[in-house]
XYZ file of C-alpha atoms in Angstrom:
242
model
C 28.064 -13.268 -2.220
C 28.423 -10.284 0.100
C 26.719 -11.227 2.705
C 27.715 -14.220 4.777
C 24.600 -16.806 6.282
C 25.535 -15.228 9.872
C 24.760 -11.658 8.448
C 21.372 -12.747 6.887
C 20.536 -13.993 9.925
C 21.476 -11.400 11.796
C 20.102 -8.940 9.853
C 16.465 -10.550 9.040
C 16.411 -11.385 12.953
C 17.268 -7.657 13.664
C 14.240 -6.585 11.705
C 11.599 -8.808 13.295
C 13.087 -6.953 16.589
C 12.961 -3.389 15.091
C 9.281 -3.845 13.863
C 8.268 -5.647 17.073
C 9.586 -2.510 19.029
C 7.901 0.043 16.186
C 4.647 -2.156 17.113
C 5.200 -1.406 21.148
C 6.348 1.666 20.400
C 2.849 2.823 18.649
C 0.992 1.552 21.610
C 2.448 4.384 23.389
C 1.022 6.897 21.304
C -2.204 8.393 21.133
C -5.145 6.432 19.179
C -8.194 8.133 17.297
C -11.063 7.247 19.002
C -12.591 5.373 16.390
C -9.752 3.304 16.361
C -9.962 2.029 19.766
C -12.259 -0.539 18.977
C -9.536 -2.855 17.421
C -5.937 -1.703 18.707
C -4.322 -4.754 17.288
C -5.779 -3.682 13.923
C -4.382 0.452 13.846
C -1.340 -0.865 14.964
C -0.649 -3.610 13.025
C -1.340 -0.928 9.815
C 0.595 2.006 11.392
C 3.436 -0.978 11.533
C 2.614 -2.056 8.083
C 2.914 1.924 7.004
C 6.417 2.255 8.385
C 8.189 -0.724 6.428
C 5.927 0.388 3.461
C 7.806 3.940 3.927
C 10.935 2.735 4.973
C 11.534 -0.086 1.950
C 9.578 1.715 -0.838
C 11.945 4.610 -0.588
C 14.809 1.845 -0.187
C 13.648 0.384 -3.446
C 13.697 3.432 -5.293
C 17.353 4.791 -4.139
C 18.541 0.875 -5.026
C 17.817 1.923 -8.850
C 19.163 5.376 -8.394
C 22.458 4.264 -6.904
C 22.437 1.388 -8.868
C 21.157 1.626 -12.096
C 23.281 -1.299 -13.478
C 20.888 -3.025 -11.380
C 18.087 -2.946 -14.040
C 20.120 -3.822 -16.633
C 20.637 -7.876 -14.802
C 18.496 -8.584 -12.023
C 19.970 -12.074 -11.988
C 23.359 -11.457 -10.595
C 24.198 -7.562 -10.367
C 23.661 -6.586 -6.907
C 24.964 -3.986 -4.075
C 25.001 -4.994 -0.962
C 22.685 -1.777 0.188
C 19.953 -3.976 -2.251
C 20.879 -7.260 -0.489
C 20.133 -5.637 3.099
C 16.831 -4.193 1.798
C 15.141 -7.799 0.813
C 16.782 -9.421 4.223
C 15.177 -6.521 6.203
C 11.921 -6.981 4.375
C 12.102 -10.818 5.230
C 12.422 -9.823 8.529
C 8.999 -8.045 8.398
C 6.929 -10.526 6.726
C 7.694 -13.277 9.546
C 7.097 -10.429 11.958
C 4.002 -9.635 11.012
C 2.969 -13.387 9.752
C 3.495 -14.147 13.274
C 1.448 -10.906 14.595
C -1.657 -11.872 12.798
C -1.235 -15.590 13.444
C -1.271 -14.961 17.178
C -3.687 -11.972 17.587
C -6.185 -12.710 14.505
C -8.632 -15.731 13.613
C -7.303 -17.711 10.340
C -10.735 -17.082 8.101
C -9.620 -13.250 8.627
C -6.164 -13.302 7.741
C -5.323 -16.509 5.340
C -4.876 -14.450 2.631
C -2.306 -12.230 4.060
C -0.449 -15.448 5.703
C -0.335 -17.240 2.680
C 1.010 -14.210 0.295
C 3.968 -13.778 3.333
C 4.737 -17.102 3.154
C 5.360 -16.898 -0.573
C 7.324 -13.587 -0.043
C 9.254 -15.089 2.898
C 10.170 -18.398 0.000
C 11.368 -16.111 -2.848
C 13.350 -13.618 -0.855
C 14.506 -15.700 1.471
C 16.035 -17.777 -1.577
C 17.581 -15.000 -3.263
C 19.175 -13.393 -0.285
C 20.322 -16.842 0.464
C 21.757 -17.383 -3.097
C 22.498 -13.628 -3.844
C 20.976 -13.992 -7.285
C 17.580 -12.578 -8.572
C 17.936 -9.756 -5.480
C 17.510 -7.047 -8.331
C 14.252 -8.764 -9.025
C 13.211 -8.799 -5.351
C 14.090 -5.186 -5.225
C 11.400 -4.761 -7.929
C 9.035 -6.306 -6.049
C 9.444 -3.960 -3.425
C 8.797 -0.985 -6.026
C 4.844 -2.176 -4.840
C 5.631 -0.371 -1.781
C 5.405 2.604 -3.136
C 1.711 2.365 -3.369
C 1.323 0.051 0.135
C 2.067 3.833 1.892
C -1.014 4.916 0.168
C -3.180 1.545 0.813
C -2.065 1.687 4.472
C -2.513 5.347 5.238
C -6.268 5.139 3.463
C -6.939 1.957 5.987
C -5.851 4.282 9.043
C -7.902 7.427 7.726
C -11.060 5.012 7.156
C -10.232 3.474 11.107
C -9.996 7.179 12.207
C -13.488 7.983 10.850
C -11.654 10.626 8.220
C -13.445 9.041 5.154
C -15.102 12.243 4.293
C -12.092 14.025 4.343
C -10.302 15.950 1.296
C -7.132 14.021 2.489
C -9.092 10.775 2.297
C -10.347 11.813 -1.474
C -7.018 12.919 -1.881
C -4.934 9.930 -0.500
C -7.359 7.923 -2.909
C -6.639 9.285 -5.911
C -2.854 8.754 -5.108
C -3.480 5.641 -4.457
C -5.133 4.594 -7.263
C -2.310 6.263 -9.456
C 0.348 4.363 -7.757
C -1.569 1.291 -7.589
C -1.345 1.130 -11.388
C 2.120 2.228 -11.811
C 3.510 0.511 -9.062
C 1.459 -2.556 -8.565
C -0.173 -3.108 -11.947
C 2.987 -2.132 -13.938
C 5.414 -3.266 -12.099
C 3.937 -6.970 -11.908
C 3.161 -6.870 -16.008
C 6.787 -6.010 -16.092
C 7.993 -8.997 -13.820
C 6.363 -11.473 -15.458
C 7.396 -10.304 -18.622
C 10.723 -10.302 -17.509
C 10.434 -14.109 -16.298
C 9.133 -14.979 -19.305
C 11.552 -13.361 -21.966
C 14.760 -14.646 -19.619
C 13.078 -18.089 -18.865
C 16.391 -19.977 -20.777
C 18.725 -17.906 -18.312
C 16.334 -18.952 -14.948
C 16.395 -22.522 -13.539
C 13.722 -24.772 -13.215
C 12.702 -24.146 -9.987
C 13.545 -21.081 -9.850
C 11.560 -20.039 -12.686
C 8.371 -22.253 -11.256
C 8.389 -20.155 -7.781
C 8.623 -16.703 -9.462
C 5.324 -17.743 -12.197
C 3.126 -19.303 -9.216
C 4.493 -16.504 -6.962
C 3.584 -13.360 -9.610
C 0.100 -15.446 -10.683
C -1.036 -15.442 -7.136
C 0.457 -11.555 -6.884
C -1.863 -10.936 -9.920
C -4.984 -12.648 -9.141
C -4.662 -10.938 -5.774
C -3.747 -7.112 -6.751
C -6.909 -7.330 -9.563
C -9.137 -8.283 -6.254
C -7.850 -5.651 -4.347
C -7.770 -3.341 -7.211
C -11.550 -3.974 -8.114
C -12.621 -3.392 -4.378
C -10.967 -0.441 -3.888
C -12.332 0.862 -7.078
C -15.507 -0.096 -5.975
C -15.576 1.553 -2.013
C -13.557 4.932 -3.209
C -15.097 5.560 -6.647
C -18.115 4.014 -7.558
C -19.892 3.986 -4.450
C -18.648 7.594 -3.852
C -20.003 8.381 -7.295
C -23.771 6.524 -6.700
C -24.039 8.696 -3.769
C -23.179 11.973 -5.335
C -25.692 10.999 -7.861
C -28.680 10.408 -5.276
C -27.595 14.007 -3.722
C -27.898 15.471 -6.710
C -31.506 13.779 -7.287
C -32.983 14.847 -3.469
């Protein structure tokens, strides 16, 4: 492995530092009115929208530089791959920690309970420096997080009726099914055609991990489709009919 326990450490605990001082950082900055009603909340997305940014462009470059990569995403890694999934560990205990201090449990257990999953299969294969080609995968999703943030801080800035809203949500929606959708189908395809070549428990954590990651992303999916498209659609309708 290329990366020593000290330097995992080191880097994941840098992270939770660098988006803790994004966080502060943002507080500094102006906020849209509309926004000001829940601080806490625009920041904790404009956070969310940096490592979204940061690691979906990371993912990307890991498969451009790397395309070996693809080929085995048990064991072929870089070490510019293995940084990637320790700095992303080091967001998802940042911001598990954010929400558990500033937000009630009913409102976030959904979120805390998908980090804690991410936090278990990362944190295991930057540990053992195998699957990291798989987590990098994962973090092809981010791609379409940019989108899902930056909607959430145009609908908290009152910009709804926007063309960059109707715009952003059409992007979204696009890389929501390549990204999400398709890269998910993918995964657990993969996991289930190299299932001889994955150990036991290995193989258990990724299924429970991707069926949650499913059941979750069709929820999501089916609301936003719902809010940016249908309901959008009804009330174009009832213009049309006044």
């Amino acid at each position: 492995c290329e990366m020593d326990l000290s330097a995992v450490v080191l880097t994941v605990g840098g992270s939770v530092g660098f988006f803790r001082l994004v966080n502060n950082g943002l507080a500094k900055l102006p906020i849209p009115e509309t926004a000001r009603r829940n601080t806490w909340k625009w920041r904790n997305i404009s956070t969310s929208f940096i490592h979204s940014l940061i690691t979906g462009i990371w993912a990307v470059l890991c498969f451009c530089l790397h395309p070996e990569m693809a080929e085995d995403l048990i064991s072929t890694h870089s070490s510019f791959s293995h940084a990637l999934v320790s700095i992303s560990i080091g967001y998802f205990i940042y911001d598990f920690f954010d929400m558990v201090l500033y937000q009630k449990l009913h409102q976030s257990w959904e979120l805390l309970f998908h980090h804690i999953v991410v936090i278990m299969c990362f944190g295991t294969s930057v540990l053992t420096c195998h699957y990291v080609g798989f987590a990098v995968v994962a973090l092809l999703v981010e791609i379409n997080s940019i989108f899902l943030h930056l909607r959430q801080m145009l609908l908290m800035a009152s910009l709804s009726k926007t063309t960059l809203y109707r715009l952003n949500s059409m992007v979204n929606l696009g890389t929501y099914m390549v990204f999400r959708i398709s890269t998910l189908a993918w995964m657990t395809r993969w996991l289930v055609i190299n299932r001889d070549n994955v150990p036991l428990l290995s193989y258990t954590m990724g299924s429970v991990g991707m069926a949650i990651m499913t059941a979750m992303n069709i929820v999501l999916f089916y609301r936003l489709l719902r809010s940016d498209f249908l309901k959008s659609s009804r009330e174009t309708k009832k213009e049309k009919e006044k």
